[in-house]
Coordinates of N, CA and C in Angstrom, one line a residue:
M12 N -85.0 10.9 -25.2 CA -85.0 11.3 -24.2 C -84.5 12.0 -23.1
R13 N -84.6 13.0 -22.0 CA -84.0 13.0 -20.8 C -83.7 11.7 -19.3
I14 N -82.7 12.6 -19.3 CA -82.2 11.3 -18.3 C -83.0 10.9 -16.9
G15 N -83.5 12.0 -16.8 CA -85.3 11.3 -15.8 C -86.6 10.8 -16.3
E16 N -86.7 11.2 -17.7 CA -87.8 9.2 -18.1 C -86.8 8.5 -18.5
L17 N -85.9 8.9 -18.5 CA -85.0 7.7 -18.9 C -85.3 7.0 -17.6
A18 N -85.0 7.1 -16.0 CA -84.7 7.2 -15.3 C -85.8 5.8 -14.7
K19 N -86.9 6.8 -15.1 CA -87.9 6.3 -15.0 C -88.4 5.0 -15.3
I20 N -88.5 4.8 -16.7 CA -89.4 3.9 -17.7 C -87.6 2.6 -16.9
S21 N -86.2 3.0 -17.1 CA -85.8 2.2 -16.6 C -85.8 1.3 -15.6
G22 N -85.9 2.6 -14.5 CA -86.1 2.0 -13.2 C -84.8 1.7 -11.7
L23 N -83.9 2.8 -13.4 CA -82.4 3.2 -12.4 C -82.7 4.6 -12.1
A24 N -82.3 4.6 -11.7 CA -81.4 5.8 -10.9 C -80.4 7.0 -11.8
P25 N -80.8 8.2 -11.8 CA -80.1 8.5 -12.8 C -79.1 8.9 -12.3
S26 N -78.4 8.6 -11.2 CA -77.0 8.9 -11.0 C -76.0 7.4 -11.8
R27 N -77.2 6.3 -12.2 CA -76.8 5.0 -12.5 C -76.6 4.9 -13.5
I28 N -77.2 5.5 -14.5 CA -77.6 5.9 -16.0 C -76.2 6.8 -16.3
R29 N -75.7 8.2 -15.1 CA -74.6 8.7 -15.4 C -73.4 8.0 -15.4
F30 N -73.7 6.6 -15.1 CA -72.3 5.6 -14.3 C -71.7 5.3 -15.3
Y31 N -73.1 4.7 -15.6 CA -72.8 3.6 -17.0 C -72.5 4.3 -18.3
E32 N -72.7 5.5 -18.4 CA -72.5 6.0 -19.5 C -70.5 6.8 -18.9
A33 N -70.5 7.2 -17.9 CA -68.7 7.7 -17.7 C -68.1 6.2 -17.5
S34 N -68.6 5.6 -17.9 CA -68.2 3.6 -17.4 C -67.6 3.5 -19.1
G35 N -68.5 3.6 -19.7 CA -67.9 3.6 -21.6 C -68.9 2.4 -22.0
L36 N -69.9 2.0 -20.5 CA -71.4 0.9 -21.0 C -72.4 1.4 -21.8
I37 N -72.4 2.7 -22.4 CA -73.4 3.1 -23.2 C -73.4 4.8 -23.4
K38 N -73.2 4.8 -24.7 CA -72.8 5.8 -25.7 C -73.0 7.3 -24.8
S39 N -71.8 7.8 -25.0 CA -72.0 9.2 -23.9 C -72.8 10.4 -24.8
V40 N -73.5 10.6 -24.8 CA -74.7 11.8 -25.2 C -74.2 12.9 -24.9
E41 N -74.1 13.7 -25.5 CA -74.1 15.4 -26.3 C -75.2 16.2 -25.3
R42 N -75.3 17.6 -24.6 CA -75.6 17.7 -24.2 C -76.5 19.0 -24.7
K43 N -77.6 18.8 -25.2 CA -78.6 19.9 -25.9 C -77.4 21.4 -25.5
A44 N -78.5 22.9 -25.9 CA -78.3 24.4 -25.4 C -78.5 24.1 -23.7
N45 N -79.7 23.7 -23.7 CA -80.5 24.1 -22.6 C -79.7 23.0 -21.3
G46 N -78.4 22.7 -22.0 CA -77.4 21.2 -20.6 C -78.9 20.4 -19.8
Y47 N -79.5 19.7 -21.2 CA -80.0 18.2 -20.5 C -79.2 17.0 -21.9
R48 N -80.0 16.3 -21.0 CA -78.7 14.4 -22.1 C -80.2 14.5 -22.8
D49 N -80.2 14.8 -24.4 CA -81.4 13.2 -25.0 C -80.5 12.2 -25.3
Y50 N -81.3 10.9 -24.8 CA -81.2 9.8 -25.3 C -81.8 9.6 -25.6
A51 N -81.0 8.5 -27.1 CA -82.3 7.9 -27.7 C -83.0 6.7 -27.6
P52 N -83.5 6.1 -28.8 CA -85.4 5.2 -28.1 C -84.8 3.5 -27.3
D53 N -83.6 3.9 -28.3 CA -82.9 2.4 -27.9 C -82.0 2.7 -26.7
I54 N -81.1 3.2 -25.7 CA -80.9 2.8 -25.1 C -81.6 2.4 -24.1
Q55 N -82.8 2.1 -23.5 CA -83.6 1.7 -23.0 C -83.3 -0.1 -23.3
W56 N -83.1 -0.7 -24.0 CA -82.9 -2.2 -24.0 C -81.1 -2.2 -24.0
V57 N -80.7 -1.2 -24.0 CA -79.5 -1.1 -23.8 C -78.8 -0.9 -22.4
L58 N -80.0 -0.4 -21.5 CA -79.9 0.0 -20.3 C -80.5 -2.2 -19.4
E59 N -81.2 -2.6 -20.9 CA -82.1 -3.9 -19.5 C -80.5 -5.1 -19.7
I60 N -79.7 -4.7 -20.7 CA -79.1 -5.7 -21.6 C -78.3 -5.7 -20.0
I61 N -77.8 -4.1 -20.3 CA -77.1 -3.9 -18.8 C -77.0 -4.3 -17.3
T62 N -78.4 -4.3 -17.3 CA -79.0 -4.8 -15.4 C -78.9 -6.0 -15.8
G63 N -80.0 -6.7 -16.9 CA -79.7 -8.0 -17.2 C -78.5 -9.0 -16.5
A64 N -77.4 -8.9 -17.5 CA -75.9 -9.2 -17.4 C -75.8 -9.1 -16.1
Q65 N -76.0 -8.4 -14.9 CA -75.3 -8.7 -13.9 C -76.0 -8.9 -12.9
A66 N -77.1 -8.7 -13.2 CA -77.9 -10.2 -12.5 C -77.7 -11.4 -12.7
A67 N -76.7 -11.9 -13.9 CA -76.6 -12.8 -14.3 C -75.4 -13.2 -13.5
G68 N -74.7 -11.9 -12.8 CA -73.4 -12.5 -12.6 C -72.4 -11.8 -13.0
F69 N -72.8 -11.1 -14.2 CA -71.3 -11.0 -15.2 C -70.9 -9.5 -14.6
S70 N -69.5 -9.0 -14.3 CA -69.1 -7.5 -13.6 C -69.0 -6.8 -14.7
L71 N -69.2 -5.4 -14.7 CA -69.1 -5.0 -15.4 C -67.8 -4.7 -16.2
E72 N -66.8 -5.1 -15.7 CA -66.2 -5.4 -16.6 C -66.9 -5.7 -18.1
E73 N -66.4 -7.4 -17.7 CA -67.4 -8.3 -18.0 C -68.6 -7.9 -19.5
I74 N -69.0 -7.0 -19.2 CA -70.4 -6.9 -19.7 C -69.0 -5.8 -20.9
R75 N -68.8 -4.6 -20.2 CA -67.9 -3.4 -21.4 C -67.2 -4.8 -22.5
Q76 N -67.0 -5.7 -22.2 CA -66.0 -6.0 -23.4 C -66.8 -6.7 -24.3
L77 N -68.1 -7.4 -23.7 CA -69.6 -7.7 -24.5 C -70.4 -6.6 -25.1
M78 N -70.2 -5.9 -24.7 CA -71.2 -5.0 -25.8 C -70.0 -4.1 -26.8
P79 N -71.5 -4.0 -27.6 CA -71.3 -3.5 -28.5 C -71.4 -2.2 -28.8
M80 N -70.5 -1.4 -29.4 CA -71.0 0.4 -29.0 C -72.8 0.9 -29.9
N81 N -73.0 -0.2 -30.7 CA -74.2 -0.4 -31.6 C -74.3 -1.3 -31.9
A82 N -75.8 -1.3 -32.1 CA -76.5 -2.9 -32.4 C -76.4 -3.4 -33.4
S83 N -75.4 -2.4 -34.2 CA -75.3 -3.0 -35.5 C -73.4 -4.3 -35.1
G84 N -73.0 -3.9 -34.3 CA -71.7 -4.5 -34.2 C -71.5 -5.6 -32.5
W85 N -72.4 -6.3 -32.7 CA -72.6 -7.3 -31.7 C -72.1 -8.1 -32.8
Q86 N -70.4 -8.8 -31.7 CA -69.8 -10.4 -32.0 C -70.2 -11.5 -31.4
H87 N -70.3 -11.8 -32.5 CA -71.4 -13.0 -32.2 C -70.9 -14.6 -31.2
E88 N -69.4 -14.9 -32.5 CA -68.7 -15.5 -31.3 C -67.7 -14.8 -30.0
E89 N -67.4 -14.2 -29.6 CA -67.6 -13.1 -28.5 C -68.4 -13.0 -27.3
L90 N -69.5 -13.6 -27.0 CA -70.5 -12.8 -26.6 C -71.1 -14.8 -26.6
L91 N -71.4 -15.6 -27.3 CA -71.4 -17.4 -27.5 C -70.4 -17.8 -26.2
S92 N -69.3 -17.2 -26.5 CA -67.7 -17.0 -25.3 C -68.4 -16.9 -23.9
G93 N -68.1 -15.8 -24.3 CA -68.5 -15.4 -23.1 C -69.4 -15.8 -22.3
L94 N -70.4 -15.9 -22.4 CA -72.1 -16.2 -22.2 C -71.8 -17.9 -22.1
K95 N -71.0 -18.7 -22.3 CA -70.8 -19.9 -22.1 C -70.1 -19.8 -20.9
Q96 N -68.7 -19.1 -21.0 CA -67.6 -18.8 -20.0 C -67.9 -19.0 -18.2
K97 N -69.1 -18.3 -18.5 CA -70.2 -17.5 -17.3 C -71.3 -19.4 -16.4
V98 N -71.2 -19.3 -18.2 CA -72.1 -20.6 -17.9 C -71.2 -21.8 -16.4
E99 N -70.0 -21.8 -16.9 CA -69.6 -22.7 -16.6 C -68.7 -21.7 -15.4
E100 N -69.0 -20.7 -15.0 CA -68.2 -20.1 -13.5 C -69.2 -20.6 -12.8
I101 N -70.9 -20.6 -12.9 CA -71.6 -20.7 -12.1 C -71.6 -22.3 -11.8
E102 N -71.7 -23.0 -12.0 CA -71.3 -24.5 -12.6 C -70.4 -25.1 -11.7
V103 N -69.6 -23.7 -11.5 CA -68.3 -24.5 -10.5 C -68.8 -23.5 -8.8
L104 N -69.9 -22.4 -9.3 CA -69.5 -22.0 -8.0 C -71.1 -22.7 -7.5
Q105 N -71.4 -24.1 -8.4 CA -72.7 -24.3 -7.5 C -72.4 -25.8 -6.7
Q106 N -71.6 -25.5 -7.3 CA -70.6 -27.6 -6.8 C -70.0 -26.4 -5.2
R107 N -69.5 -25.7 -5.4 CA -68.7 -25.1 -4.3 C -70.5 -25.7 -2.7
L108 N -71.1 -24.6 -3.5 CA -71.9 -24.0 -2.0 C -73.0 -25.2 -1.2
V109 N -72.6 -26.5 -3.0 CA -73.8 -27.8 -2.2 C -72.5 -28.3 -1.7
Q110 N -70.8 -28.2 -1.6 CA -70.0 -28.9 -1.1 C -69.7 -28.0 0.5
N111 N -70.1 -27.2 0.5 CA -70.4 -26.3 1.7 C -71.6 -25.4 2.5
K112 N -72.6 -26.6 1.7 CA -74.4 -26.9 3.1 C -74.0 -27.8 2.9
A113 N -73.3 -29.3 2.8 CA -73.3 -31.0 2.7 C -72.5 -29.6 4.0
Q114 N -71.6 -29.4 3.7 CA -70.6 -29.6 5.1 C -70.6 -28.7 6.7
L115 N -71.7 -27.3 6.5 CA -72.4 -27.4 7.1 C -73.8 -28.0 8.1
L116 N -74.0 -28.3 7.3 CA -75.7 -30.1 8.2 C -74.5 -30.7 8.5
L117 N -72.9 -30.9 8.4 CA -72.8 -31.7 9.1 C -72.2 -31.2 11.2
V118 N -71.9 -30.5 10.3 CA -71.1 -29.3 11.4 C -72.9 -29.4 12.7
I119 N -73.8 -29.2 11.6 CA -75.2 -28.6 12.8 C -75.4 -30.2 13.3
K120 N -75.9 -31.4 12.5 CA -75.5 -32.2 13.6 C -74.7 -32.7 14.2
G121 N -73.8 -32.5 14.9 CA -72.3 -33.1 15.1 C -73.2 -31.9 16.4
I122 N -73.2 -30.7 16.1 CA -73.5 -29.8 17.5 C -74.9 -29.7 18.5
E123 N -75.6 -30.8 17.0 CA -76.9 -31.1 17.8 C -76.5 -32.8 18.6
G124 N -76.3 -33.2 18.0 CA -76.4 -34.2 18.7 C -74.4 -34.5 19.7
K125 N -74.2 -33.7 20.7 CA -73.3 -33.6 20.8 C -73.2 -34.3 22.6
P126 N -72.8 -35.6 22.8 CA -73.4 -36.0 23.9 C -72.8 -35.5 24.8
E127 N -73.7 -35.5 25.4 CA -75.1 -35.0 27.4 C -72.5 -34.7 27.9
G128 N -72.6 -34.2 28.8 CA -71.2 -33.6 29.4 C -70.0 -33.2 28.6
M129 N -69.9 -33.6 27.3 CA -69.0 -33.4 26.5 C -68.3 -31.4 26.4
A130 N -67.4 -30.7 26.6 CA -66.8 -29.5 26.3 C -67.0 -29.6 25.2
C131 N -67.1 -28.4 24.4 CA -67.9 -27.7 23.7 C -66.3 -28.0 22.2
A132 N -65.5 -27.8 22.9 CA -64.2 -27.8 22.0 C -64.0 -29.0 21.7
D133 N -64.3 -30.4 22.6 CA -63.7 -31.1 22.6 C -64.3 -32.1 21.5
N134 N -66.9 -31.4 21.2 CA -66.5 -31.5 20.4 C -66.5 -31.1 19.2
A135 N -65.9 -29.8 19.2 CA -65.2 -28.9 18.1 C -64.3 -30.1 17.3
Q136 N -63.7 -30.9 17.7 CA -62.6 -31.7 17.4 C -62.8 -32.5 16.5
L137 N -63.7 -32.8 17.4 CA -65.3 -34.8 16.9 C -64.7 -34.7 15.5
L138 N -66.1 -33.2 15.7 CA -67.1 -33.2 14.2 C -65.1 -32.8 13.6
L139 N -64.3 -31.7 13.9 CA -63.2 -32.2 12.7 C -62.8 -32.8 12.0
H140 N -62.8 -34.2 12.7 CA -61.8 -35.6 12.8 C -63.4 -36.0 11.5
R141 N -64.3 -35.7 11.9 CA -65.5 -36.6 11.3 C -65.3 -36.4 10.1
L142 N -65.3 -35.1 9.4 CA -65.6 -34.2 8.6 C -63.8 -33.7 7.5
R143 N -62.5 -34.6 8.3 CA -62.1 -35.3 7.7 C -62.1 -36.6 7.6
D144 N -62.2 -37.4 8.0 CA -62.9 -39.2 8.1 C -63.7 -38.9 6.5
E145 N -65.3 -37.3 6.5 CA -65.5 -38.0 5.5 C -65.9 -37.8 4.3
G146 N -64.4 -36.7 4.4 CA -63.7 -35.8 3.1 C -64.2 -34.7 2.8
V147 N -65.6 -34.4 3.9 CA -65.6 -32.5 3.3 C -64.7 -31.5 3.8
A148 N -64.3 -31.1 5.1 CA -63.2 -30.5 4.8 C -62.0 -30.4 4.7
G149 N -61.4 -28.9 4.2 CA -60.0 -29.0 3.6 C -60.8 -28.4 1.4
T150 N -59.8 -28.6 1.5 CA -59.5 -28.9 -0.5 C -60.5 -29.9 -0.9
S151 N -59.9 -30.0 -2.3 CA -59.7 -30.8 -2.9 C -59.3 -31.7 -2.9
G152 N -57.6 -31.4 -2.7 CA -56.7 -32.5 -3.4 C -56.3 -33.3 -1.8
R153 N -57.3 -32.7 -1.0 CA -57.0 -33.0 0.8 C -58.8 -34.3 0.9
R154 N -59.3 -33.7 0.0 CA -60.2 -35.2 0.0 C -60.4 -36.1 -0.9
D155 N -59.4 -36.0 -1.8 CA -58.9 -37.1 -2.6 C -58.1 -37.6 -2.0
A156 N -56.9 -37.2 -1.4 CA -56.0 -37.0 -0.9 C -56.4 -38.3 0.5
A157 N -57.3 -38.3 1.4 CA -57.8 -38.8 2.2 C -58.4 -39.8 1.2
S158 N -59.7 -39.4 0.2 CA -60.6 -41.3 -0.5 C -59.4 -42.2 -0.8
S159 N -58.6 -41.6 -1.2 CA -57.3 -42.3 -1.6 C -56.9 -43.4 -1.0
R160 N -56.6 -43.0 0.6 CA -55.6 -43.7 1.5 C -56.9 -44.6 1.8
K161 N -58.6 -43.5 2.1 CA -58.8 -45.1 2.6 C -59.4 -46.5 1.3
K162 N -59.2 -45.7 0.2 CA -59.5 -46.8 -0.6 C -58.6 -47.6 -0.5
T163 N -56.8 -47.5 0.0 CA -56.1 -48.7 0.2 C -55.8 -48.7 1.3
A164 N -56.6 -48.6 2.2 CA -56.7 -49.5 3.5 C -56.7 -50.4 3.4
R165 N -58.4 -49.8 2.9 CA -59.7 -50.3 2.7 C -58.9 -52.3 1.8
Q166 N -58.8 -51.8 0.5 CA -58.1 -53.0 0.5 C -56.6 -53.8 0.3
A167 N -56.7 -53.4 1.6 CA -54.9 -53.9 2.0 C -55.7 -54.5 3.1
S168 N -56.5 -54.0 4.0 CA -57.9 -55.1 4.5 C -58.2 -56.4 4.1
E169 N -58.4 -55.8 2.9 CA -59.0 -57.1 2.2 C -58.4 -58.0 2.1
A170 N -56.9 -57.8 1.8 CA -56.4 -58.5 0.9 C -55.1 -60.3 1.7

């Protein structure tokens, strides 16, 4: 199958297919006497795997490490390990996004609720203090330390 036909079937630009070939993601194809590349029909599913993996967040290097050069060369354990690792990375990213969203919502609420006559700079300082007190701003280490300080202060006042 010629590159134009493969591009049409796969929905990829011919330059993208050539890039994947040059990058070692798909097997290099010898040119025929007329100068055209002739791709095997099974290359279509390989391109689908590559584009699907990219859509799932895999880098080209990660895909290259997991993809066999032929259909019988799949390394089951490596593939499974790589997929599980990507799921873990996505979960960490999801947690970070939830934290970022919470922080942004608090900032929006603080800006919308700015007291009449308060300068924006003063409101910004107030917001930063609130975020710090609520454990949203900064790194998780700071949040944990602030949370620990609050618990210690609460326990001391209860004693």
